Amino acid sequence: MQKALFGVMLICVFLIGACQPASESIEGGNSPSSASDQADRIVATTVSATELADALDLELVGIPSSYKALPERYDDVTELGNPMSPDAEQIRQLQADVVWSVTTLQGDLEESFTTAGIEAEFLNFQSVEEMSHEIERIGKRYDREKEASALVETFDRRLSELEQKNADRNEPSVLILMGVPGSYLVATEHSYIGDLVELAGGTLAVEADENVEYLASNTEYLQQANPDLILRAAHGMPEEVIEMFDEEFKSNDVWKHFQAVEKGRVYDLEESLFGTTGNIAVLEALDALEEMLYPEEDEG
């Protein structure tokens, strides 16, 4: 299987498709005004970073363009294009002190940011634990330790509860398919969704080398793993990708022999909860996964 290359390519396609250009704001963005202790002019170039800034009560001077609804407090803030290619000149004009992106885009953006003289921070949102560390770091930096601690504590309480539950459970095996229009890959435990599945009480049906987030798909090989359930994540153009998955499962006879398909345990994941990188909707995502992994508990 081709591994890292496919993973990088798919993430790029995901993020390009998930961030359709929206109307540009005429205003130059909000100055940090809600708190005197926020000296930095911050630009967030991803939806997840924008949502985190809102949760920590931080003002932004630049945000990504996205078809997804962003917090209303940033309605008049300048839009800078999709996360894969934010407008560096606009960022310079905004006189941003720091620009937030994510580690999955670091290889694509770091050089261009450096060349433009832009100080960028690439937030690690590849697992709940790593995202929690980033939240606490940012909270400490901007005197938002109370807000950051409260957010992380909600994650920790839910994870502790799940850990206790999972100690007595027979964990089901899970196959995660990550799709964009025309193609799909298999997500591993090193992806954000894979991390969530394991935290919720599932075992990944396909293992991977360290730091390999996605693997090329081979249905015959996947059938040998014979997962208890299959999760399908649609990105970029979700409706089109779900149609692609439906057609694949209908036309490819191999899928009919998966026990997950035979038992009707194939689930489509909501894009807003299950992105290629983490976001602050951790509790909602874990709740949704627990219902899929252990439906008999809900029925009981």
PDB file of C-alpha atoms in Angstrom:
ATOM      1  CA  MET A   1       0.000   0.000   0.000  1.00  0.00           C
ATOM      2  CA  GLN A   2       1.140   3.495  -0.698  1.00  0.00           C
ATOM      3  CA  LYS A   3       0.902   5.286   2.615  1.00  0.00           C
ATOM      4  CA  ALA A   4       2.192   8.731   3.478  1.00  0.00           C
ATOM      5  CA  LEU A   5       1.869  10.112  -0.059  1.00  0.00           C
ATOM      6  CA  PHE A   6      -1.793   9.127  -0.307  1.00  0.00           C
ATOM      7  CA  GLY A   7      -2.420  10.588   3.137  1.00  0.00           C
ATOM      8  CA  VAL A   8      -0.928  13.976   2.292  1.00  0.00           C
ATOM      9  CA  MET A   9      -2.752  14.127  -1.037  1.00  0.00           C
ATOM     10  CA  LEU A  10      -6.106  13.281   0.489  1.00  0.00           C
ATOM     11  CA  ILE A  11      -5.806  15.831   3.282  1.00  0.00           C
ATOM     12  CA  CYS A  12      -5.031  18.530   0.726  1.00  0.00           C
ATOM     13  CA  VAL A  13      -8.104  17.619  -1.315  1.00  0.00           C
ATOM     14  CA  PHE A  14     -10.259  17.521   1.830  1.00  0.00           C
ATOM     15  CA  LEU A  15      -9.309  20.999   2.897  1.00  0.00           C
ATOM     16  CA  ILE A  16      -9.587  22.559  -0.541  1.00  0.00           C
ATOM     17  CA  GLY A  17     -13.058  21.094  -0.987  1.00  0.00           C
ATOM     18  CA  ALA A  18     -14.210  21.960   2.506  1.00  0.00           C
ATOM     19  CA  CYS A  19     -13.450  25.660   2.206  1.00  0.00           C
ATOM     20  CA  GLN A  20     -15.383  27.161  -0.687  1.00  0.00           C
ATOM     21  CA  PRO A  21     -14.788  30.915  -1.073  1.00  0.00           C
ATOM     22  CA  ALA A  22     -17.353  33.086   0.658  1.00  0.00           C
ATOM     23  CA  SER A  23     -18.007  36.792   0.157  1.00  0.00           C
ATOM     24  CA  GLU A  24     -15.093  38.991   1.178  1.00  0.00           C
ATOM     25  CA  SER A  25     -15.506  41.354   4.081  1.00  0.00           C
ATOM     26  CA  ILE A  26     -15.044  45.029   3.272  1.00  0.00           C
ATOM     27  CA  GLU A  27     -13.783  45.837   6.736  1.00  0.00           C
ATOM     28  CA  GLY A  28     -10.174  45.232   7.703  1.00  0.00           C
ATOM     29  CA  GLY A  29     -11.072  43.125  10.708  1.00  0.00           C
ATOM     30  CA  ASN A  30     -11.686  43.692  14.384  1.00  0.00           C
ATOM     31  CA  SER A  31      -8.968  45.032  16.604  1.00  0.00           C
ATOM     32  CA  PRO A  32      -8.459  43.201  19.879  1.00  0.00           C
ATOM     33  CA  SER A  33     -10.982  45.083  21.968  1.00  0.00           C
ATOM     34  CA  SER A  34     -12.746  42.653  24.294  1.00  0.00           C
ATOM     35  CA  ALA A  35      -9.737  42.361  26.571  1.00  0.00           C
ATOM     36  CA  SER A  36      -6.760  44.609  27.136  1.00  0.00           C
ATOM     37  CA  ASP A  37      -4.559  41.577  27.793  1.00  0.00           C
ATOM     38  CA  GLN A  38      -4.775  40.427  24.164  1.00  0.00           C
ATOM     39  CA  ALA A  39      -1.987  42.408  22.574  1.00  0.00           C
ATOM     40  CA  ASP A  40      -1.520  40.175  19.525  1.00  0.00           C
ATOM     41  CA  ARG A  41      -3.428  40.650  16.309  1.00  0.00           C
ATOM     42  CA  ILE A  42      -4.341  37.046  15.519  1.00  0.00           C
ATOM     43  CA  VAL A  43      -5.293  35.477  12.203  1.00  0.00           C
ATOM     44  CA  ALA A  44      -6.929  32.041  12.142  1.00  0.00           C
ATOM     45  CA  THR A  45      -6.711  30.326   8.756  1.00  0.00           C
ATOM     46  CA  THR A  46      -8.759  27.201   9.598  1.00  0.00           C
ATOM     47  CA  VAL A  47     -12.298  26.690  10.856  1.00  0.00           C
ATOM     48  CA  SER A  48     -11.126  24.709  13.882  1.00  0.00           C
ATOM     49  CA  ALA A  49      -8.710  27.472  14.941  1.00  0.00           C
ATOM     50  CA  THR A  50     -11.472  30.063  14.506  1.00  0.00           C
ATOM     51  CA  GLU A  51     -13.854  28.067  16.689  1.00  0.00           C
ATOM     52  CA  LEU A  52     -11.175  27.674  19.339  1.00  0.00           C
ATOM     53  CA  ALA A  53     -10.532  31.425  19.385  1.00  0.00           C
ATOM     54  CA  ASP A  54     -14.230  31.992  19.985  1.00  0.00           C
ATOM     55  CA  ALA A  55     -14.312  29.431  22.801  1.00  0.00           C
ATOM     56  CA  LEU A  56     -11.396  31.233  24.476  1.00  0.00           C
ATOM     57  CA  ASP A  57     -12.984  34.674  23.957  1.00  0.00           C
ATOM     58  CA  LEU A  58     -10.236  35.901  21.647  1.00  0.00           C
ATOM     59  CA  GLU A  59     -10.654  38.467  18.901  1.00  0.00           C
ATOM     60  CA  LEU A  60      -9.364  37.801  15.379  1.00  0.00           C
ATOM     61  CA  VAL A  61      -8.358  40.127  12.566  1.00  0.00           C
ATOM     62  CA  GLY A  62      -8.532  37.454   9.864  1.00  0.00           C
ATOM     63  CA  ILE A  63     -10.517  34.244   9.322  1.00  0.00           C
ATOM     64  CA  PRO A  64     -10.764  31.535   6.631  1.00  0.00           C
ATOM     65  CA  SER A  65     -13.328  31.602   3.860  1.00  0.00           C
ATOM     66  CA  SER A  66     -15.689  28.658   4.371  1.00  0.00           C
ATOM     67  CA  TYR A  67     -19.151  27.416   3.539  1.00  0.00           C
ATOM     68  CA  LYS A  68     -19.361  26.313   7.158  1.00  0.00           C
ATOM     69  CA  ALA A  69     -20.941  28.666   9.669  1.00  0.00           C
ATOM     70  CA  LEU A  70     -18.333  30.500  11.713  1.00  0.00           C
ATOM     71  CA  PRO A  71     -18.973  32.226  15.063  1.00  0.00           C
ATOM     72  CA  GLU A  72     -21.093  35.356  14.624  1.00  0.00           C
ATOM     73  CA  ARG A  73     -18.602  37.531  16.514  1.00  0.00           C
ATOM     74  CA  TYR A  74     -16.345  37.303  13.457  1.00  0.00           C
ATOM     75  CA  ASP A  75     -18.971  38.288  10.877  1.00  0.00           C
ATOM     76  CA  ASP A  76     -17.144  41.527  10.007  1.00  0.00           C
ATOM     77  CA  VAL A  77     -13.643  40.096  10.047  1.00  0.00           C
ATOM     78  CA  THR A  78     -11.620  39.900   6.825  1.00  0.00           C
ATOM     79  CA  GLU A  79     -11.773  36.571   4.997  1.00  0.00           C
ATOM     80  CA  LEU A  80      -8.448  35.294   3.723  1.00  0.00           C
ATOM     81  CA  GLY A  81      -9.285  32.364   1.435  1.00  0.00           C
ATOM     82  CA  ASN A  82      -9.215  28.637   2.032  1.00  0.00           C
ATOM     83  CA  PRO A  83      -6.808  27.078   4.565  1.00  0.00           C
ATOM     84  CA  MET A  84      -4.643  25.522   1.848  1.00  0.00           C
ATOM     85  CA  SER A  85      -3.762  28.899   0.346  1.00  0.00           C
ATOM     86  CA  PRO A  86      -4.563  31.863   2.596  1.00  0.00           C
ATOM     87  CA  ASP A  87      -3.826  35.258   1.067  1.00  0.00           C
ATOM     88  CA  ALA A  88      -0.387  36.163   2.420  1.00  0.00           C
ATOM     89  CA  GLU A  89      -0.584  39.743   1.150  1.00  0.00           C
ATOM     90  CA  GLN A  90      -3.867  40.313   2.972  1.00  0.00           C
ATOM     91  CA  ILE A  91      -2.326  38.913   6.130  1.00  0.00           C
ATOM     92  CA  ARG A  92       0.574  41.340   5.769  1.00  0.00           C
ATOM     93  CA  GLN A  93      -1.839  44.240   5.294  1.00  0.00           C
ATOM     94  CA  LEU A  94      -3.656  43.250   8.463  1.00  0.00           C
ATOM     95  CA  GLN A  95      -0.360  43.563  10.329  1.00  0.00           C
ATOM     96  CA  ALA A  96      -1.000  40.239  12.032  1.00  0.00           C
ATOM     97  CA  ASP A  97       1.298  39.335  14.883  1.00  0.00           C
ATOM     98  CA  VAL A  98       0.622  35.622  14.595  1.00  0.00           C
ATOM     99  CA  VAL A  99      -1.130  33.342  12.129  1.00  0.00           C
ATOM    100  CA  TRP A 100      -2.708  30.052  13.145  1.00  0.00           C
ATOM    101  CA  SER A 101      -2.806  27.050  10.836  1.00  0.00           C
ATOM    102  CA  VAL A 102      -2.570  23.314  11.608  1.00  0.00           C
ATOM    103  CA  THR A 103       0.306  20.843  11.513  1.00  0.00           C
ATOM    104  CA  THR A 104      -1.211  18.862   8.633  1.00  0.00           C
ATOM    105  CA  LEU A 105      -0.679  21.943   6.430  1.00  0.00           C
ATOM    106  CA  GLN A 106       2.750  22.883   7.727  1.00  0.00           C
ATOM    107  CA  GLY A 107       4.595  21.281   4.833  1.00  0.00           C
ATOM    108  CA  ASP A 108       2.470  23.214   2.341  1.00  0.00           C
ATOM    109  CA  LEU A 109       2.455  26.623   4.000  1.00  0.00           C
ATOM    110  CA  GLU A 110       5.524  27.103   6.173  1.00  0.00           C
ATOM    111  CA  GLU A 111       7.920  28.140   3.418  1.00  0.00           C
ATOM    112  CA  SER A 112       5.488  30.621   1.848  1.00  0.00           C
ATOM    113  CA  PHE A 113       4.740  32.168   5.233  1.00  0.00           C
ATOM    114  CA  THR A 114       8.438  32.474   6.035  1.00  0.00           C
ATOM    115  CA  THR A 115       9.163  34.048   2.656  1.00  0.00           C
ATOM    116  CA  ALA A 116       6.404  36.598   3.254  1.00  0.00           C
ATOM    117  CA  GLY A 117       7.807  37.409   6.682  1.00  0.00           C
ATOM    118  CA  ILE A 118       4.761  36.016   8.476  1.00  0.00           C
ATOM    119  CA  GLU A 119       5.054  34.411  11.896  1.00  0.00           C
ATOM    120  CA  ALA A 120       2.934  31.265  11.757  1.00  0.00           C
ATOM    121  CA  GLU A 121       2.014  28.777  14.449  1.00  0.00           C
ATOM    122  CA  PHE A 122       0.934  25.317  13.317  1.00  0.00           C
ATOM    123  CA  LEU A 123      -1.465  23.931  15.901  1.00  0.00           C
ATOM    124  CA  ASN A 124      -1.388  20.192  16.543  1.00  0.00           C
ATOM    125  CA  PHE A 125      -4.999  18.995  16.418  1.00  0.00           C
ATOM    126  CA  GLN A 126      -4.215  15.394  15.416  1.00  0.00           C
ATOM    127  CA  SER A 127      -5.554  13.870  18.619  1.00  0.00           C
ATOM    128  CA  VAL A 128      -7.687  14.969  21.547  1.00  0.00           C
ATOM    129  CA  GLU A 129      -4.659  14.892  23.855  1.00  0.00           C
ATOM    130  CA  GLU A 130      -2.527  17.023  21.557  1.00  0.00           C
ATOM    131  CA  MET A 131      -5.354  19.465  20.955  1.00  0.00           C
ATOM    132  CA  SER A 132      -5.872  19.798  24.713  1.00  0.00           C
ATOM    133  CA  HIS A 133      -2.202  20.716  25.124  1.00  0.00           C
ATOM    134  CA  GLU A 134      -2.568  23.408  22.462  1.00  0.00           C
ATOM    135  CA  ILE A 135      -5.694  24.804  24.137  1.00  0.00           C
ATOM    136  CA  GLU A 136      -3.913  25.059  27.491  1.00  0.00           C
ATOM    137  CA  ARG A 137      -0.853  26.669  25.890  1.00  0.00           C
ATOM    138  CA  ILE A 138      -2.924  29.309  24.128  1.00  0.00           C
ATOM    139  CA  GLY A 139      -4.988  29.908  27.237  1.00  0.00           C
ATOM    140  CA  LYS A 140      -1.841  30.580  29.253  1.00  0.00           C
ATOM    141  CA  ARG A 141      -0.384  32.857  26.594  1.00  0.00           C
ATOM    142  CA  TYR A 142      -3.457  35.090  26.381  1.00  0.00           C
ATOM    143  CA  ASP A 143      -4.602  35.025  29.999  1.00  0.00           C
ATOM    144  CA  ARG A 144      -7.475  32.705  29.139  1.00  0.00           C
ATOM    145  CA  GLU A 145      -6.409  29.926  31.472  1.00  0.00           C
ATOM    146  CA  LYS A 146      -9.836  29.741  33.085  1.00  0.00           C
ATOM    147  CA  GLU A 147     -11.610  29.271  29.748  1.00  0.00           C
ATOM    148  CA  ALA A 148      -8.979  26.831  28.485  1.00  0.00           C
ATOM    149  CA  SER A 149      -9.041  24.733  31.648  1.00  0.00           C
ATOM    150  CA  ALA A 150     -12.835  24.575  31.619  1.00  0.00           C
ATOM    151  CA  LEU A 151     -12.842  23.359  28.013  1.00  0.00           C
ATOM    152  CA  VAL A 152     -10.148  20.743  28.552  1.00  0.00           C
ATOM    153  CA  GLU A 153     -11.809  19.546  31.750  1.00  0.00           C
ATOM    154  CA  THR A 154     -15.009  18.775  29.837  1.00  0.00           C
ATOM    155  CA  PHE A 155     -12.938  16.572  27.517  1.00  0.00           C
ATOM    156  CA  ASP A 156     -11.154  14.888  30.427  1.00  0.00           C
ATOM    157  CA  ARG A 157     -14.365  14.102  32.323  1.00  0.00           C
ATOM    158  CA  ARG A 158     -15.915  12.463  29.268  1.00  0.00           C
ATOM    159  CA  LEU A 159     -12.750  10.499  28.518  1.00  0.00           C
ATOM    160  CA  SER A 160     -12.523   9.286  32.103  1.00  0.00           C
ATOM    161  CA  GLU A 161     -16.130   8.120  31.930  1.00  0.00           C
ATOM    162  CA  LEU A 162     -15.469   6.276  28.677  1.00  0.00           C
ATOM    163  CA  GLU A 163     -12.317   4.665  30.057  1.00  0.00           C
ATOM    164  CA  GLN A 164     -14.310   3.192  32.935  1.00  0.00           C
ATOM    165  CA  LYS A 165     -17.039   1.946  30.606  1.00  0.00           C
ATOM    166  CA  ASN A 166     -14.606   0.449  28.121  1.00  0.00           C
ATOM    167  CA  ALA A 167     -12.883  -1.602  30.811  1.00  0.00           C
ATOM    168  CA  ASP A 168     -15.909  -3.927  30.847  1.00  0.00           C
ATOM    169  CA  ARG A 169     -16.747  -3.823  27.155  1.00  0.00           C
ATOM    170  CA  ASN A 170     -15.898  -6.151  24.299  1.00  0.00           C
ATOM    171  CA  GLU A 171     -14.541  -3.516  21.941  1.00  0.00           C
ATOM    172  CA  PRO A 172     -15.817  -3.808  18.347  1.00  0.00           C
ATOM    173  CA  SER A 173     -13.402  -3.594  15.417  1.00  0.00           C
ATOM    174  CA  VAL A 174     -13.903  -0.576  13.190  1.00  0.00           C
ATOM    175  CA  LEU A 175     -13.001   0.266   9.599  1.00  0.00           C
ATOM    176  CA  ILE A 176     -12.906   4.005   8.814  1.00  0.00           C
ATOM    177  CA  LEU A 177     -13.170   5.119   5.200  1.00  0.00           C
ATOM    178  CA  MET A 178     -12.202   8.719   4.415  1.00  0.00           C
ATOM    179  CA  GLY A 179     -13.658   9.920   1.136  1.00  0.00           C
ATOM    180  CA  VAL A 180     -13.645  12.855  -1.251  1.00  0.00           C
ATOM    181  CA  PRO A 181     -15.359  12.943  -4.651  1.00  0.00           C
ATOM    182  CA  GLY A 182     -13.964  10.072  -6.696  1.00  0.00           C
ATOM    183  CA  SER A 183     -11.770   8.342  -4.131  1.00  0.00           C
ATOM    184  CA  TYR A 184     -11.391   7.156  -0.568  1.00  0.00           C
ATOM    185  CA  LEU A 185      -8.688   5.917   1.797  1.00  0.00           C
ATOM    186  CA  VAL A 186      -8.565   4.055   5.097  1.00  0.00           C
ATOM    187  CA  ALA A 187      -8.008   6.111   8.248  1.00  0.00           C
ATOM    188  CA  THR A 188      -5.651   4.684  10.854  1.00  0.00           C
ATOM    189  CA  GLU A 189      -5.267   5.175  14.588  1.00  0.00           C
ATOM    190  CA  HIS A 190      -2.877   8.049  13.830  1.00  0.00           C
ATOM    191  CA  SER A 191      -5.660  10.136  12.282  1.00  0.00           C
ATOM    192  CA  TYR A 192      -7.945  12.330  14.357  1.00  0.00           C
ATOM    193  CA  ILE A 193     -11.010  10.177  13.652  1.00  0.00           C
ATOM    194  CA  GLY A 194      -9.031   7.054  14.459  1.00  0.00           C
ATOM    195  CA  ASP A 195      -8.063   8.583  17.793  1.00  0.00           C
ATOM    196  CA  LEU A 196     -11.706   9.385  18.546  1.00  0.00           C
ATOM    197  CA  VAL A 197     -12.809   5.844  17.701  1.00  0.00           C
ATOM    198  CA  GLU A 198     -10.272   4.331  20.085  1.00  0.00           C
ATOM    199  CA  LEU A 199     -11.214   6.769  22.847  1.00  0.00           C
ATOM    200  CA  ALA A 200     -14.893   5.941  22.348  1.00  0.00           C
ATOM    201  CA  GLY A 201     -14.207   2.232  22.797  1.00  0.00           C
ATOM    202  CA  GLY A 202     -13.430   0.839  19.366  1.00  0.00           C
ATOM    203  CA  THR A 203     -10.443  -1.023  17.920  1.00  0.00           C
ATOM    204  CA  LEU A 204      -9.147  -0.115  14.469  1.00  0.00           C
ATOM    205  CA  ALA A 205      -9.440  -3.062  12.081  1.00  0.00           C
ATOM    206  CA  VAL A 206      -6.386  -1.961  10.087  1.00  0.00           C
ATOM    207  CA  GLU A 207      -3.077  -1.127  11.755  1.00  0.00           C
ATOM    208  CA  ALA A 208      -0.452   1.201  10.320  1.00  0.00           C
ATOM    209  CA  ASP A 209       3.136   2.238  10.826  1.00  0.00           C
ATOM    210  CA  GLU A 210       3.788   5.096  13.225  1.00  0.00           C
ATOM    211  CA  ASN A 211       2.498   8.490  12.048  1.00  0.00           C
ATOM    212  CA  VAL A 212       0.809   7.083   8.927  1.00  0.00           C
ATOM    213  CA  GLU A 213      -2.656   8.617   9.011  1.00  0.00           C
ATOM    214  CA  TYR A 214      -4.186   7.113   5.855  1.00  0.00           C
ATOM    215  CA  LEU A 215      -3.686   3.995   3.754  1.00  0.00           C
ATOM    216  CA  ALA A 216      -4.702   3.125   0.222  1.00  0.00           C
ATOM    217  CA  SER A 217      -7.840   0.983   0.060  1.00  0.00           C
ATOM    218  CA  ASN A 218      -7.873  -2.655  -1.055  1.00  0.00           C
ATOM    219  CA  THR A 219     -11.291  -4.231  -0.520  1.00  0.00           C
ATOM    220  CA  GLU A 220     -10.051  -7.832  -0.596  1.00  0.00           C
ATOM    221  CA  TYR A 221      -7.489  -7.043   2.086  1.00  0.00           C
ATOM    222  CA  LEU A 222     -10.036  -5.106   4.121  1.00  0.00           C
ATOM    223  CA  GLN A 223     -12.487  -8.003   3.954  1.00  0.00           C
ATOM    224  CA  GLN A 224      -9.932 -10.221   5.690  1.00  0.00           C
ATOM    225  CA  ALA A 225     -10.014  -7.795   8.632  1.00  0.00           C
ATOM    226  CA  ASN A 226     -13.803  -8.310   8.689  1.00  0.00           C
ATOM    227  CA  PRO A 227     -14.674  -5.300  10.894  1.00  0.00           C
ATOM    228  CA  ASP A 228     -17.739  -5.226  13.136  1.00  0.00           C
ATOM    229  CA  LEU A 229     -18.729  -1.856  11.744  1.00  0.00           C
ATOM    230  CA  ILE A 230     -17.733   0.561   9.007  1.00  0.00           C
ATOM    231  CA  LEU A 231     -17.614   4.336   9.394  1.00  0.00           C
ATOM    232  CA  ARG A 232     -17.701   6.478   6.258  1.00  0.00           C
ATOM    233  CA  ALA A 233     -16.433  10.066   6.491  1.00  0.00           C
ATOM    234  CA  ALA A 234     -17.415  12.302   3.574  1.00  0.00           C
ATOM    235  CA  HIS A 235     -15.443  15.506   2.982  1.00  0.00           C
ATOM    236  CA  GLY A 236     -15.218  18.291   0.446  1.00  0.00           C
ATOM    237  CA  MET A 237     -18.653  17.699  -1.089  1.00  0.00           C
ATOM    238  CA  PRO A 238     -20.356  15.433   1.465  1.00  0.00           C
ATOM    239  CA  GLU A 239     -23.519  14.640  -0.486  1.00  0.00           C
ATOM    240  CA  GLU A 240     -21.544  13.675  -3.575  1.00  0.00           C
ATOM    241  CA  VAL A 241     -19.145  11.534  -1.545  1.00  0.00           C
ATOM    242  CA  ILE A 242     -21.985   9.694   0.187  1.00  0.00           C
ATOM    243  CA  GLU A 243     -23.459   8.928  -3.237  1.00  0.00           C
ATOM    244  CA  MET A 244     -20.032   7.646  -4.289  1.00  0.00           C
ATOM    245  CA  PHE A 245     -19.870   5.395  -1.225  1.00  0.00           C
ATOM    246  CA  ASP A 246     -23.399   4.106  -1.860  1.00  0.00           C
ATOM    247  CA  GLU A 247     -22.547   3.263  -5.460  1.00  0.00           C
ATOM    248  CA  GLU A 248     -19.289   1.568  -4.431  1.00  0.00           C
ATOM    249  CA  PHE A 249     -21.032  -0.586  -1.841  1.00  0.00           C
ATOM    250  CA  LYS A 250     -23.779  -1.455  -4.327  1.00  0.00           C
ATOM    251  CA  SER A 251     -21.624  -2.242  -7.372  1.00  0.00           C
ATOM    252  CA  ASN A 252     -18.617  -3.901  -5.727  1.00  0.00           C
ATOM    253  CA  ASP A 253     -19.709  -7.396  -4.659  1.00  0.00           C
ATOM    254  CA  VAL A 254     -16.858  -7.679  -2.166  1.00  0.00           C
ATOM    255  CA  TRP A 255     -18.615  -5.319   0.253  1.00  0.00           C
ATOM    256  CA  LYS A 256     -21.622  -7.623   0.459  1.00  0.00           C
ATOM    257  CA  HIS A 257     -19.487 -10.179   2.279  1.00  0.00           C
ATOM    258  CA  PHE A 258     -18.410  -7.846   5.083  1.00  0.00           C
ATOM    259  CA  GLN A 259     -20.226  -8.736   8.288  1.00  0.00           C
ATOM    260  CA  ALA A 260     -20.664  -5.019   8.993  1.00  0.00           C
ATOM    261  CA  VAL A 261     -22.618  -4.677   5.748  1.00  0.00           C
ATOM    262  CA  GLU A 262     -24.602  -7.872   6.331  1.00  0.00           C
ATOM    263  CA  LYS A 263     -25.628  -6.641   9.786  1.00  0.00           C
ATOM    264  CA  GLY A 264     -26.385  -3.094   8.675  1.00  0.00           C
ATOM    265  CA  ARG A 265     -23.612  -1.559  10.747  1.00  0.00           C
ATOM    266  CA  VAL A 266     -22.398   0.992   8.211  1.00  0.00           C
ATOM    267  CA  TYR A 267     -22.587   4.611   9.354  1.00  0.00           C
ATOM    268  CA  ASP A 268     -21.989   7.954   7.626  1.00  0.00           C
ATOM    269  CA  LEU A 269     -20.231  10.463   9.881  1.00  0.00           C
ATOM    270  CA  GLU A 270     -21.295  14.092  10.170  1.00  0.00           C
ATOM    271  CA  GLU A 271     -18.598  16.268   8.624  1.00  0.00           C
ATOM    272  CA  SER A 272     -18.871  19.050  11.213  1.00  0.00           C
ATOM    273  CA  LEU A 273     -17.932  16.607  13.987  1.00  0.00           C
ATOM    274  CA  PHE A 274     -15.396  14.431  12.184  1.00  0.00           C
ATOM    275  CA  GLY A 275     -12.843  16.476  10.309  1.00  0.00           C
ATOM    276  CA  THR A 276      -9.367  15.598   9.142  1.00  0.00           C
ATOM    277  CA  THR A 277      -8.085  17.506  12.165  1.00  0.00           C
ATOM    278  CA  GLY A 278      -9.587  18.015  15.588  1.00  0.00           C
ATOM    279  CA  ASN A 279     -12.082  20.638  16.633  1.00  0.00           C
ATOM    280  CA  ILE A 280     -13.699  21.608  19.900  1.00  0.00           C
ATOM    281  CA  ALA A 281     -16.824  19.490  19.237  1.00  0.00           C
ATOM    282  CA  VAL A 282     -15.132  16.561  20.983  1.00  0.00           C
ATOM    283  CA  LEU A 283     -18.040  15.695  23.284  1.00  0.00           C
ATOM    284  CA  GLU A 284     -20.592  15.583  20.465  1.00  0.00           C
ATOM    285  CA  ALA A 285     -18.275  13.422  18.353  1.00  0.00           C
ATOM    286  CA  LEU A 286     -17.636  10.945  21.184  1.00  0.00           C
ATOM    287  CA  ASP A 287     -21.355  10.729  21.972  1.00  0.00           C
ATOM    288  CA  ALA A 288     -22.151   9.974  18.329  1.00  0.00           C
ATOM    289  CA  LEU A 289     -19.440   7.308  18.141  1.00  0.00           C
ATOM    290  CA  GLU A 290     -20.512   5.613  21.353  1.00  0.00           C
ATOM    291  CA  GLU A 291     -24.034   5.206  19.975  1.00  0.00           C
ATOM    292  CA  MET A 292     -22.621   3.591  16.824  1.00  0.00           C
ATOM    293  CA  LEU A 293     -20.183   1.337  18.665  1.00  0.00           C
ATOM    294  CA  TYR A 294     -22.618   0.162  21.350  1.00  0.00           C
ATOM    295  CA  PRO A 295     -26.178   0.481  19.995  1.00  0.00           C
ATOM    296  CA  GLU A 296     -27.371  -2.349  22.237  1.00  0.00           C
ATOM    297  CA  GLU A 297     -26.764  -0.141  25.297  1.00  0.00           C
ATOM    298  CA  ASP A 298     -29.092   2.516  23.936  1.00  0.00           C
ATOM    299  CA  GLU A 299     -31.734  -0.101  23.233  1.00  0.00           C
ATOM    300  CA  GLY A 300     -31.343  -1.522  26.728  1.00  0.00           C
TER     301      GLY A 300
END
